[in-house]
Short mmCIF file of C-alpha atoms in Angstrom, two decimals:
data_model
loop_
_atom_site.label_atom_id
_atom_site.label_comp_id
_atom_site.label_asym_id
_atom_site.label_seq_id
_atom_site.Cartn_x
_atom_site.Cartn_y
_atom_site.Cartn_z
CA MET A 1140 96.88 149.41 139.13
CA TYR A 1141 97.93 151.99 136.64
CA LEU A 1142 101.44 151.61 135.22
CA GLU A 1143 103.37 154.21 133.31
CA PHE A 1144 106.74 153.48 131.79
CA SER A 1145 109.94 155.42 131.49
CA PRO A 1146 112.01 153.76 128.73
CA GLN A 1147 115.72 153.28 129.27
CA ARG A 1148 118.46 151.36 127.43
CA ARG A 1149 119.55 148.69 129.88
CA GLU A 1150 121.26 145.33 129.72
CA GLU A 1151 118.77 143.65 132.08
CA PRO A 1152 115.15 143.35 130.84
CA LEU A 1153 112.25 144.18 133.14
CA ASP A 1154 110.32 141.22 134.51
CA LEU A 1155 107.04 142.07 136.20
CA SER A 1156 104.37 140.14 138.07
CA ARG A 1157 101.38 141.44 140.08
CA THR A 1158 99.60 140.04 143.15
CA GLY A 1159 97.08 142.63 144.37
CA ASP A 1160 99.05 145.68 145.50
CA VAL A 1161 102.29 143.69 145.48
CA LEU A 1162 104.53 143.98 142.41
CA THR A 1163 107.37 141.53 141.85
CA ILE A 1164 110.07 143.41 139.95
CA ASN A 1165 112.84 141.16 138.65
CA GLY A 1166 112.36 138.76 141.56
CA THR A 1167 111.94 141.37 144.33
CA ASP A 1168 108.51 141.96 145.93
CA PHE A 1169 107.36 145.53 146.53
CA ASP A 1170 104.22 145.97 148.64
CA PHE A 1171 102.31 149.21 147.89
CA SER A 1172 99.20 148.35 149.94
CA ASP A 1173 100.15 150.93 152.59
CA VAL A 1174 100.03 153.80 150.11
CA ALA A 1175 96.92 155.75 150.99
CA ASP A 1176 94.64 157.68 148.65
CA ASP A 1177 96.24 160.92 147.43
CA GLU A 1178 99.43 160.13 149.29
CA ILE A 1179 102.58 160.85 147.35
CA ARG A 1180 105.18 158.31 148.35
CA PRO A 1181 108.78 159.31 147.31
CA SER A 1182 110.47 156.82 145.02
CA ALA A 1183 113.52 156.77 147.29
CA THR A 1184 111.38 154.83 149.77
CA TYR A 1185 111.74 151.69 147.72
CA GLU A 1186 115.46 151.75 146.98
CA SER A 1187 114.94 150.25 143.56
CA ASP A 1188 116.45 151.57 140.37
CA TRP A 1189 113.30 150.38 138.59
CA ILE A 1190 111.17 152.81 140.63
CA THR A 1191 112.44 156.32 139.85
CA GLN A 1192 109.32 158.39 140.27
CA ASP A 1193 106.96 158.94 143.17
CA VAL A 1194 104.18 156.49 143.85
CA THR A 1195 100.62 157.66 144.50
CA ARG A 1196 97.07 156.38 144.74
CA ILE A 1197 94.20 158.17 143.05
CA ASN A 1198 90.64 157.16 143.70
CA GLY A 1199 91.88 153.84 145.10
CA VAL A 1200 93.99 153.06 142.02
CA LEU A 1201 97.73 152.80 142.53
CA HIS A 1202 99.73 154.92 140.10
CA LEU A 1203 103.32 153.81 139.38
CA THR A 1204 106.00 154.75 136.90
CA LEU A 1205 108.60 152.05 136.21
CA ILE A 1206 111.78 152.01 134.17
CA LEU A 1207 111.14 149.97 131.02
CA ALA A 1208 114.43 148.41 130.01
CA HIS A 1209 115.05 147.90 126.32
CA GLY A 1210 117.82 146.76 124.01
CA SER A 1211 119.48 148.52 121.12
CA ASN A 1212 116.92 147.42 118.53
CA ALA A 1213 113.74 147.81 120.56
CA PRO A 1214 110.49 148.56 118.70
CA GLN A 1215 108.76 151.93 118.82
CA ALA A 1216 106.14 150.53 121.24
CA THR A 1217 108.92 150.05 123.75
CA LEU A 1218 110.83 153.25 123.09
CA PHE A 1219 107.69 155.34 123.44
CA PRO A 1220 105.50 153.16 125.63
CA GLU A 1221 101.83 153.63 126.44
CA PRO A 1222 100.61 153.30 130.06
CA ILE A 1223 98.78 150.11 131.00
CA THR A 1224 96.14 149.33 133.60
CA LEU A 1225 96.43 146.04 135.43
CA SER A 1226 93.23 144.46 136.60
CA GLU A 1227 94.35 140.89 137.10
CA ASP A 1228 97.10 139.17 139.02
CA GLY A 1229 99.93 137.24 137.41
CA PRO A 1230 102.83 137.93 135.04
CA VAL A 1231 102.57 141.26 133.22
CA THR A 1232 102.95 141.35 129.47
CA LEU A 1233 105.38 144.16 128.67
CA PRO A 1234 106.46 145.80 125.43
CA GLU A 1235 109.18 143.78 123.71
CA TYR A 1236 112.68 144.25 125.14
CA ASP A 1237 114.50 144.00 121.84
CA ILE A 1238 114.17 142.69 118.32
CA ILE A 1239 116.55 139.78 117.91
CA ILE A 1240 118.18 139.88 114.52
CA GLU A 1241 118.48 136.33 113.28
CA GLU A 1242 122.01 135.26 112.54
CA GLU A 1243 122.60 135.00 108.87
CA ILE A 1244 123.71 131.45 108.27
CA LEU A 1245 124.65 130.39 104.78
CA ILE A 1246 125.47 126.76 104.30
CA MET B 1187 219.60 57.81 46.02
CA PRO B 1188 219.24 59.42 49.44
CA ASP B 1189 219.36 57.25 52.49
CA GLN B 1190 216.10 58.50 54.04
CA SER B 1191 212.65 59.61 52.95
CA PRO B 1192 212.28 63.35 52.27
CA ARG B 1193 209.35 64.14 54.53
CA LEU B 1194 209.44 61.82 57.52
CA GLN B 1195 213.16 61.03 57.39
CA LEU B 1196 212.48 57.29 57.39
CA PRO B 1197 215.77 55.44 56.76
CA TYR B 1198 215.91 53.47 53.54
CA ILE B 1199 217.41 49.98 53.43
CA GLN B 1200 220.51 50.11 51.27
CA PRO B 1201 221.29 47.49 48.70
CA SER B 1202 223.05 44.52 50.19
CA GLN B 1203 222.79 46.08 53.59
CA ALA B 1204 223.50 43.97 56.64
CA GLN B 1205 221.28 44.23 59.70
CA LYS B 1206 218.34 45.27 57.59
CA HIS B 1207 215.95 44.83 60.45
CA VAL B 1208 217.65 47.61 62.41
CA THR B 1209 217.08 50.16 59.70
CA HIS B 1210 213.57 48.87 59.12
CA ASN B 1211 212.62 48.99 62.78
CA HIS B 1212 214.10 52.46 63.11
CA ALA B 1213 211.81 53.58 60.35
CA LEU B 1214 208.89 51.88 62.03
CA GLU B 1215 209.75 53.66 65.29
CA ARG B 1216 209.49 57.03 63.58
CA LEU B 1217 206.28 56.03 61.82
CA ASP B 1218 204.86 54.94 65.17
CA VAL B 1219 205.43 58.41 66.47
CA VAL B 1220 204.23 60.56 63.60
CA THR B 1221 201.36 58.46 62.28
CA GLN B 1222 197.97 59.42 63.83
CA LEU B 1223 199.99 61.65 66.12
CA VAL B 1224 198.60 61.86 69.66
CA VAL B 1225 200.53 63.70 72.37
CA GLU B 1226 199.91 63.56 76.09
CA ALA B 1227 200.32 67.31 76.32
CA PHE B 1228 201.51 70.32 74.36
CA GLY B 1229 204.28 72.46 75.83
CA ALA B 1230 205.50 69.72 78.21
CA VAL B 1231 208.38 70.90 80.39
CA THR B 1232 209.26 68.08 82.79
CA PRO B 1233 209.40 64.35 81.87
CA PRO B 1234 206.92 62.24 83.85
CA PRO B 1235 208.61 60.10 86.54
CA ALA B 1236 207.09 56.90 85.25
CA PRO B 1237 206.23 57.27 81.57
CA VAL B 1238 204.14 54.60 79.89
CA MET B 1239 205.66 53.02 76.82
CA GLY B 1240 204.53 54.78 73.68
CA GLN B 1241 203.58 58.04 75.37
CA ILE B 1242 204.48 61.10 73.27
CA PHE B 1243 204.93 64.66 74.52
CA ALA B 1244 205.21 67.84 72.50
CA LEU B 1245 207.99 69.64 74.34
CA ASP B 1246 208.24 73.21 75.50
CA ALA B 1247 210.91 75.55 74.11
CA THR B 1248 213.02 74.98 77.25
CA PRO B 1249 212.26 71.51 78.62
CA LEU B 1250 214.07 70.10 81.68
CA GLY B 1251 215.56 66.82 82.90
CA ASP B 1252 215.92 64.08 80.28
CA TRP B 1253 214.33 66.49 77.80
CA ALA B 1254 216.88 69.25 78.36
CA GLY B 1255 218.08 70.74 75.11
CA GLN B 1256 215.29 69.14 73.05
CA SER B 1257 213.48 72.41 72.43
CA GLY B 1258 210.13 72.04 70.71
CA LEU B 1259 210.66 68.37 69.71
CA LEU B 1260 208.34 65.41 70.00
CA ALA B 1261 209.50 62.90 72.64
CA GLN B 1262 208.30 59.27 72.76
CA TRP B 1263 209.14 56.84 75.56
CA ASN B 1264 209.93 53.52 73.99
CA GLY B 1265 210.25 51.71 77.32
CA GLU B 1266 213.97 52.35 77.71
CA ASN B 1267 214.72 55.87 76.58
CA TRP B 1268 213.22 58.94 74.89
CA LEU B 1269 213.06 59.10 71.13
CA PHE B 1270 213.11 62.71 69.88
CA ILE B 1271 211.63 63.73 66.54
CA THR B 1272 211.58 67.19 65.03
CA PRO B 1273 208.04 68.14 63.91
CA SER B 1274 207.56 69.66 60.49
CA GLU B 1275 205.34 72.50 59.36
CA GLY B 1276 201.76 71.40 58.95
CA TRP B 1277 201.83 68.28 61.16
CA ARG B 1278 198.66 67.68 63.12
CA ALA B 1279 198.54 66.32 66.65
CA PHE B 1280 195.76 65.68 69.13
CA GLY B 1281 196.53 66.80 72.67
CA VAL B 1282 195.06 64.42 75.25
CA SER B 1283 195.12 66.85 78.17
CA GLU B 1284 193.99 69.81 76.00
CA GLN B 1285 191.40 67.67 74.12
CA GLU B 1286 192.28 69.72 71.11
CA LEU B 1287 193.63 69.17 67.64
CA ARG B 1288 196.55 71.45 66.78
CA THR B 1289 198.80 72.03 63.80
CA TYR B 1290 202.50 72.82 63.82
CA GLN B 1291 202.80 76.30 62.35
CA GLY B 1292 205.78 78.64 62.47
CA GLY B 1293 207.60 76.65 65.11
CA SER B 1294 204.72 76.09 67.54
CA TRP B 1295 201.57 74.02 67.96
CA GLN B 1296 198.50 76.18 67.26
CA GLY B 1297 194.84 75.40 67.73
CA LEU B 1298 193.10 74.49 64.54
CA LEU B 1299 190.29 77.00 65.22
CA ALA B 1300 192.78 79.87 65.52
CA GLY B 1301 192.55 80.14 61.84
CA LEU B 1302 188.73 80.25 61.61
CA ASP B 1303 187.96 83.28 59.55
CA GLN B 1304 185.71 84.26 56.68
CA LEU B 1305 183.30 81.43 57.43
CA ASP B 1306 180.04 81.48 55.52
CA GLN B 1307 178.04 80.67 58.64
CA LEU B 1308 178.49 79.07 62.01
CA GLY B 1309 175.99 77.24 64.15
CA ILE B 1310 176.74 76.39 67.75
CA GLY B 1311 174.35 73.83 69.12
CA THR B 1312 171.98 74.64 66.27
CA SER B 1313 171.99 75.39 62.56
CA ALA B 1314 172.88 78.73 61.11
CA ASP B 1315 171.14 79.92 57.98
CA PRO B 1316 171.80 82.56 55.32
CA THR B 1317 169.97 85.21 57.39
CA ASN B 1318 171.16 84.16 60.84
CA ARG B 1319 174.70 83.34 59.78
CA LEU B 1320 175.78 82.95 63.39
CA ALA B 1321 173.38 80.85 65.47
CA VAL B 1322 173.78 79.72 69.06
CA ALA B 1323 171.50 77.39 71.03
CA SER B 1324 172.62 77.52 74.61
CA ASP B 1325 171.51 78.33 78.13
CA ALA B 1326 173.67 81.41 78.02
CA THR B 1327 176.16 83.19 75.82
CA LEU B 1328 179.14 84.78 77.47
CA PHE B 1329 181.02 87.73 76.10
CA SER B 1330 183.72 88.47 78.62
CA HIS B 1331 186.59 90.86 78.91
CA ASN B 1332 190.17 90.22 77.97
CA GLY B 1333 191.74 92.06 80.85
CA ALA B 1334 189.61 95.19 80.96
CA GLY B 1335 186.27 96.08 79.43
CA HIS B 1336 184.13 94.59 76.73
CA GLN B 1337 181.79 95.98 74.09
CA ILE B 1338 179.24 94.27 71.92
CA LYS B 1339 178.90 96.22 68.71
CA ILE B 1340 175.89 96.21 66.43
CA ASN B 1341 176.66 98.20 63.34
CA LYS B 1342 174.42 99.27 60.49
CA ASP B 1343 175.23 100.68 57.11
CA THR B 1344 173.31 103.98 56.90
CA ALA B 1345 170.89 105.94 59.06
CA PRO B 1346 167.66 104.46 57.58
CA ASP B 1347 168.93 100.94 58.36
CA THR B 1348 168.30 99.13 61.59
CA ALA B 1349 170.70 98.15 64.35
CA THR B 1350 168.66 96.68 67.15
CA VAL B 1351 168.33 93.87 69.64
CA LEU B 1352 165.04 92.02 69.25
CA TYR B 1353 163.53 90.07 72.15
CA GLN B 1354 161.27 87.18 71.19
CA SER B 1355 159.10 84.67 73.01
CA GLY B 1356 158.46 81.52 70.97
CA TYR B 1357 159.98 83.39 68.00
CA ILE B 1358 157.31 86.13 68.35
CA GLY B 1359 158.85 89.52 68.91
CA HIS B 1360 157.76 91.52 71.97
CA ALA B 1361 160.47 94.10 72.45
CA GLU B 1362 163.07 95.73 70.24
CA MET B 1363 165.63 98.27 71.24
CA GLY B 1364 168.35 100.08 69.40
CA LEU B 1365 168.59 102.23 66.29
CA ALA B 1366 165.39 101.43 64.41
CA GLY B 1367 165.39 103.23 61.07
CA ASP B 1368 167.13 106.31 62.39
CA ASN B 1369 169.95 107.24 64.72
CA ASN B 1370 167.85 107.65 67.87
CA TRP B 1371 167.77 104.97 70.48
CA SER B 1372 164.26 103.61 70.82
CA LEU B 1373 162.44 100.86 72.66
CA LYS B 1374 159.46 99.30 70.94
CA VAL B 1375 157.13 96.77 72.50
CA SER B 1376 154.40 94.52 71.12
CA PRO B 1377 151.82 92.34 72.81
CA ASP B 1378 151.55 89.98 69.82
CA GLY B 1379 154.53 90.54 67.53
CA THR B 1380 152.31 92.32 65.01
CA VAL B 1381 151.17 95.56 66.61
CA TRP B 1382 154.12 97.58 67.79
CA HIS B 1383 154.39 100.91 69.51
CA GLN B 1384 157.34 103.01 70.44
CA ALA B 1385 157.41 103.18 74.24
CA MET B 1386 160.57 105.20 74.67
CA VAL B 1387 162.80 107.31 72.46
CA VAL B 1388 166.11 108.89 73.36
CA ASP B 1389 166.53 111.47 70.63
CA SER B 1390 170.23 112.07 69.99
CA THR B 1391 169.61 115.21 67.94
CA ALA B 1392 166.88 116.89 69.99
CA GLN B 1393 168.59 115.67 73.17
CA SER B 1394 165.35 114.56 74.71
CA ILE B 1395 163.87 111.45 76.26
CA ALA B 1396 160.24 110.71 75.43
CA PHE B 1397 157.97 108.19 77.13
CA ALA B 1398 154.88 106.75 75.47
CA PRO B 1399 153.64 103.82 77.58
CA ALA B 1400 150.71 103.11 75.24
CA GLY B 1401 152.03 104.66 72.05
CA THR B 1402 151.04 108.27 72.74
CA GLU B 1403 153.79 110.54 73.99
CA ARG B 1404 153.00 111.34 77.65
CA SER B 1405 156.26 112.69 78.98
CA VAL B 1406 159.28 114.38 77.43
CA MET B 1407 162.41 115.30 79.32
CA SER B 1408 164.98 117.63 77.83
CA ASP B 1409 167.91 119.52 79.23
CA THR B 1410 165.66 122.47 80.06
CA ASP B 1411 162.18 121.05 80.49
CA PHE B 1412 160.32 118.06 81.90
CA GLU B 1413 156.90 117.86 80.33
CA ILE B 1414 154.31 115.49 81.79
CA ASN B 1415 150.93 115.14 80.11
CA VAL B 1416 149.23 112.72 82.47
CA PRO B 1417 148.07 113.33 86.05
CA VAL B 1418 150.83 112.86 88.61
CA SER B 1419 150.14 110.53 91.52
CA GLY B 1420 151.93 108.44 94.10
CA THR B 1421 154.13 109.52 96.96
CA ALA B 1422 155.28 112.58 94.99
CA VAL B 1423 151.83 114.14 95.47
CA GLN B 1424 149.93 115.12 98.61
CA THR B 1425 147.73 112.30 99.86
CA ASP B 1426 145.08 114.79 100.97
CA ALA B 1427 144.53 118.52 101.25
CA THR B 1428 146.39 118.72 104.59
CA ASP B 1429 149.34 116.43 103.80
CA LEU B 1430 152.36 118.21 105.32
CA ASN B 1431 155.05 116.19 103.49
CA PRO B 1432 157.48 118.98 102.46
CA THR B 1433 158.55 117.19 99.25
CA ALA B 1434 155.07 116.34 97.97
CA LEU B 1435 153.52 118.26 95.08
CA MET B 1436 150.32 120.18 95.83
CA PRO B 1437 147.26 119.65 93.63
CA VAL B 1438 144.49 122.22 93.28
CA GLY B 1439 142.67 122.39 96.59
CA ALA B 1440 145.75 121.70 98.66
CA PHE B 1441 145.34 123.66 101.88
CA GLY B 1442 142.30 125.13 100.14
CA LEU B 1443 144.42 126.84 97.49
CA GLY B 1444 142.63 127.33 94.21
CA ALA B 1445 139.53 125.46 95.28
CA THR B 1446 136.48 126.91 93.58
CA ASP B 1447 133.88 124.49 94.91
CA SER B 1448 133.76 123.23 98.47
CA ILE B 1449 137.03 123.39 100.35
CA ALA B 1450 138.33 119.88 100.78
CA THR B 1451 139.06 120.24 104.47
CA ARG B 1452 136.09 121.31 106.57
CA LEU B 1453 136.66 121.68 110.25
CA THR B 1454 134.43 120.68 113.09
CA ASN B 1455 136.99 122.05 115.53
CA GLY B 1456 138.03 125.60 114.73
CA GLN B 1457 141.12 125.49 116.94
CA ILE B 1458 143.00 122.43 115.73
CA PRO B 1459 146.52 123.05 114.32
CA LEU B 1460 146.70 122.95 110.52
CA GLY B 1461 149.11 123.74 107.72
CA SER B 1462 148.90 127.31 106.46
CA GLY B 1463 146.00 127.57 104.04
CA PHE B 1464 142.32 128.10 103.43
CA TYR B 1465 139.79 125.97 105.24
CA SER B 1466 136.10 126.08 106.05
CA GLY B 1467 134.10 125.44 109.15
CA SER B 1468 131.51 122.68 109.32
CA GLY B 1469 131.01 122.52 113.06
CA SER B 1470 127.63 121.92 114.62
CA SER B 1471 126.29 124.11 117.39
CA ALA B 1472 128.06 121.75 119.79
CA ASN B 1473 131.38 122.89 118.30
CA VAL B 1474 130.73 126.62 118.54
CA ALA B 1475 133.04 126.83 121.56
CA THR B 1476 136.01 126.28 119.27
CA PHE B 1477 134.85 128.99 116.84
CA PRO B 1478 134.62 132.73 117.53
CA ASN B 1479 130.86 132.68 117.16
CA SER B 1480 128.06 130.78 115.52
CA PRO B 1481 128.14 132.20 111.97
CA SER B 1482 131.88 131.60 111.67
CA ARG B 1483 131.28 127.85 111.97
CA TYR B 1484 130.10 127.88 108.37
CA SER B 1485 132.55 130.34 106.85
CA PRO B 1486 135.96 130.07 105.20
CA ILE B 1487 138.98 130.26 107.51
CA LEU B 1488 142.43 131.61 106.70
CA SER B 1489 145.12 129.88 108.77
CA MET B 1490 148.76 131.01 108.80
CA ASN B 1491 151.64 129.45 110.72
CA ARG B 1492 154.88 131.06 111.82
CA ARG B 1493 157.63 128.78 113.10
CA ILE B 1494 158.84 129.78 116.57
CA THR B 1495 161.28 126.91 116.98
CA THR B 1496 161.45 123.31 115.91
CA GLY B 1497 157.95 121.86 116.17
CA GLN B 1498 156.54 125.03 117.74
CA TYR B 1499 154.34 127.38 115.76
CA GLN B 1500 152.41 130.57 116.24
CA ILE B 1501 149.09 130.12 114.50
CA THR B 1502 147.28 133.23 113.29
CA ARG B 1503 143.77 132.50 112.09
CA MET B 1504 141.15 134.70 110.48
CA TYR B 1505 137.50 133.71 110.66
CA PHE B 1506 134.55 135.43 109.03
CA SER B 1507 131.28 136.12 110.78
CA GLY B 1508 129.20 137.24 107.86
CA GLN B 1509 131.21 140.19 106.58
CA THR B 1510 133.17 140.68 109.79
CA PRO B 1511 136.71 139.27 110.01
CA ILE B 1512 137.69 137.86 113.39
CA ILE B 1513 141.33 137.12 114.22
CA ASN B 1514 142.65 134.69 116.79
CA ILE B 1515 146.15 133.62 117.73
CA SER B 1516 147.69 130.61 119.42
CA SER B 1517 151.34 130.90 120.40
CA ASP B 1518 151.72 127.26 121.41
CA THR B 1519 150.88 125.32 118.26
CA GLY B 1520 147.16 125.36 118.92
CA ALA B 1521 147.22 124.14 122.53
CA THR B 1522 145.69 127.36 123.84
CA TRP B 1523 144.07 130.29 122.07
CA GLY B 1524 143.76 133.93 123.04
CA THR B 1525 140.64 136.06 123.00
CA TYR B 1526 139.25 136.96 119.62
CA ASN B 1527 139.90 140.28 117.93
CA THR B 1528 137.06 141.52 115.78
CA LEU B 1529 137.82 143.97 113.00
CA TYR B 1530 135.52 147.00 112.73
CA GLY B 1531 134.11 148.17 109.44
CA THR B 1532 131.10 149.81 107.94
CA LYS B 1533 128.86 146.94 109.03
CA ASN B 1534 129.72 146.87 112.70
CA LEU B 1535 131.25 150.22 113.70
CA VAL B 1536 127.73 151.41 114.54
CA GLY B 1537 125.34 148.90 116.11
CA THR B 1538 124.70 147.32 119.45
CA VAL B 1539 127.54 148.06 121.84
CA SER B 1540 128.39 145.37 124.37
CA GLN B 1541 131.34 144.39 126.48
CA SER B 1542 132.84 141.35 128.08
CA GLY B 1543 135.19 141.87 130.99
CA GLY B 1544 135.71 145.45 129.85
CA ASP B 1545 136.64 144.46 126.31
CA PRO B 1546 134.33 145.39 123.44
CA SER B 1547 132.19 142.48 122.31
CA GLY B 1548 129.81 144.38 120.04
CA ALA B 1549 129.77 147.48 117.87
CA GLY B 1550 131.95 150.53 118.48
CA ILE B 1551 129.18 153.11 118.79
CA GLU B 1552 125.49 152.77 119.64
CA ARG B 1553 122.86 155.43 119.15
CA GLY B 1554 119.31 155.30 120.43
CA ALA B 1555 116.26 157.40 121.34
CA ASN B 1556 113.21 156.84 123.45
CA ALA B 1557 110.58 158.81 125.36
CA ASN B 1558 113.23 159.98 127.82
CA GLY B 1559 115.58 161.41 125.21
CA GLU B 1560 118.55 160.24 123.15
CA TYR B 1561 121.88 158.62 123.94
CA THR B 1562 125.18 157.60 122.41
CA ARG B 1563 127.11 154.74 123.90
CA PHE B 1564 130.79 154.00 123.10
CA ALA B 1565 132.58 150.66 123.29
CA ASP B 1566 135.07 152.12 125.80
CA GLY B 1567 132.24 152.66 128.34
CA THR B 1568 131.58 156.37 127.75
CA GLN B 1569 127.94 157.37 127.40
CA MET B 1570 126.24 160.66 126.62
CA ALA B 1571 122.53 161.46 126.97
CA TRP B 1572 120.39 164.44 126.12
CA ASN B 1573 116.73 165.27 125.78
CA GLY B 1574 116.26 167.63 122.89
CA ASN B 1575 117.01 170.99 124.40
CA ALA B 1576 115.14 170.13 127.58
CA ALA B 1577 116.39 168.85 130.89
CA ILE B 1578 116.73 165.13 131.37
CA THR B 1579 114.45 163.72 134.02
CA THR B 1580 115.06 160.03 133.53
CA ALA B 1581 118.15 158.86 131.68
CA PRO B 1582 117.22 157.43 128.25
CA ALA B 1583 120.00 154.90 128.82
CA SER B 1584 121.24 153.59 132.13
CA PHE B 1585 124.42 155.01 133.62
CA VAL B 1586 126.67 153.51 136.25
CA GLY B 1587 128.68 155.60 138.70
CA THR B 1588 128.86 159.37 138.73
CA ILE B 1589 127.09 161.31 136.01
CA THR B 1590 128.42 164.66 134.87
CA LYS B 1591 125.35 166.83 134.34
CA ILE B 1592 125.78 169.91 132.18
CA ASP B 1593 123.68 172.97 131.46
CA GLY B 1594 120.78 172.25 133.79
CA ASP B 1595 120.59 168.53 133.04
CA LYS B 1596 120.45 169.12 129.30
CA LEU B 1597 123.51 166.90 128.78
CA TRP B 1598 124.61 163.96 130.91
CA ILE B 1599 128.00 162.35 130.43
CA GLY B 1600 129.16 159.25 132.26
CA ARG B 1601 129.75 155.53 131.83
CA TRP B 1602 127.43 152.69 130.95
CA PHE B 1603 129.67 150.01 132.49
#
């Protein structure tokens, strides 16, 4: 599974987990197993604001573009993300949502 | 030759006189009265109903009854009638009821002591001496009034002399008050009669009162100034930094005023009612609910009260979260508190914008850029996005609701909440 990301400032971080051709996006399962090779499936099919671009399968590999939510202090790796290829099931490690600035506490 | 003696008027017996015993006994009668004269009372007015033979009375100027008309005479009851004798100047008589020896002077009986004057010394119950020319040994000495007031006067010759009252214990002096070597009133005390210090001076010239409990002047009061050179304590001073007693003096640190080190009153609860002043938070993370946010738990707090009515106050409180002031108000004496108002400045005007229930809870303006373009987000909910000079395909920041898309998607304007 080949994942591209479209970064967007959002309040809710992206949470992703893969099981074969099924992606769990923030708790909701999306099954892409019925996408055939070279088929271009419109994003509207999935009624998810995380999936904003068409889904396709090239040479048996599913190609997806997902919104990558980030906070106001996100690192460059999140703001300009690189695509990733998933080969294993389980939770997906994503670029960091935000850099938490430690509270300055002077005692 | 006269027929009676010149002083006591005793009748003489005449040559060849008959009834000599009568004259003789008459003389003896008079001698019996005036010799070793003892009267029952001075100034007697009324004769006793049953006089005892030999009793003598010194009569009043206007006696009554059998004594009528015998003004000022001596009267002796001889068993049958009253014998009257005129006293002479200088006679002495002891009054039984008065228990007093008197002399007949100027027509009346006067106490012997009435004439005490110019004595060298006088000791009452003890011995006087050339220094203590009047000495009294007694449980008490009474100086009373004679119808109105009374003064005891202690007079000295010149200013450098001393006119004081000295208090002794076992003849060792421990306190002395009065005019000691000058004309100011002073009180001196001594633990041993040898070492003395002046504990109090009322200066009649400078018109001041000075106190020196241990010999060093610690307090001076004048008509225009009250100087105190020792720390003040007691109920006149606040018991702690939050003592609200309106008549107590405030030391440094009271309500946090003037404190340069730690503020005396550190709060674990940021919403409790307090007197107006400066405080500091010391709450743990468990207490953060009563502070605007976590950093303000450790920061100074400015608390100001405005009286609404008796016992009711509006409390305005300013917290500090780092360099950001946060203001909160309670209009019911701290029972309930409103939502916090954060002041915007150079540190937080631009930053991470957030909201809570539509109210800003973060910075005023947020700016960001990512692979999809750039955006600016405002605390009021407005958001703009653009993508260089190209069309936006995916919003670089999420919008909610309708997006106004301008110039072929080059500029999107809408809301982020």
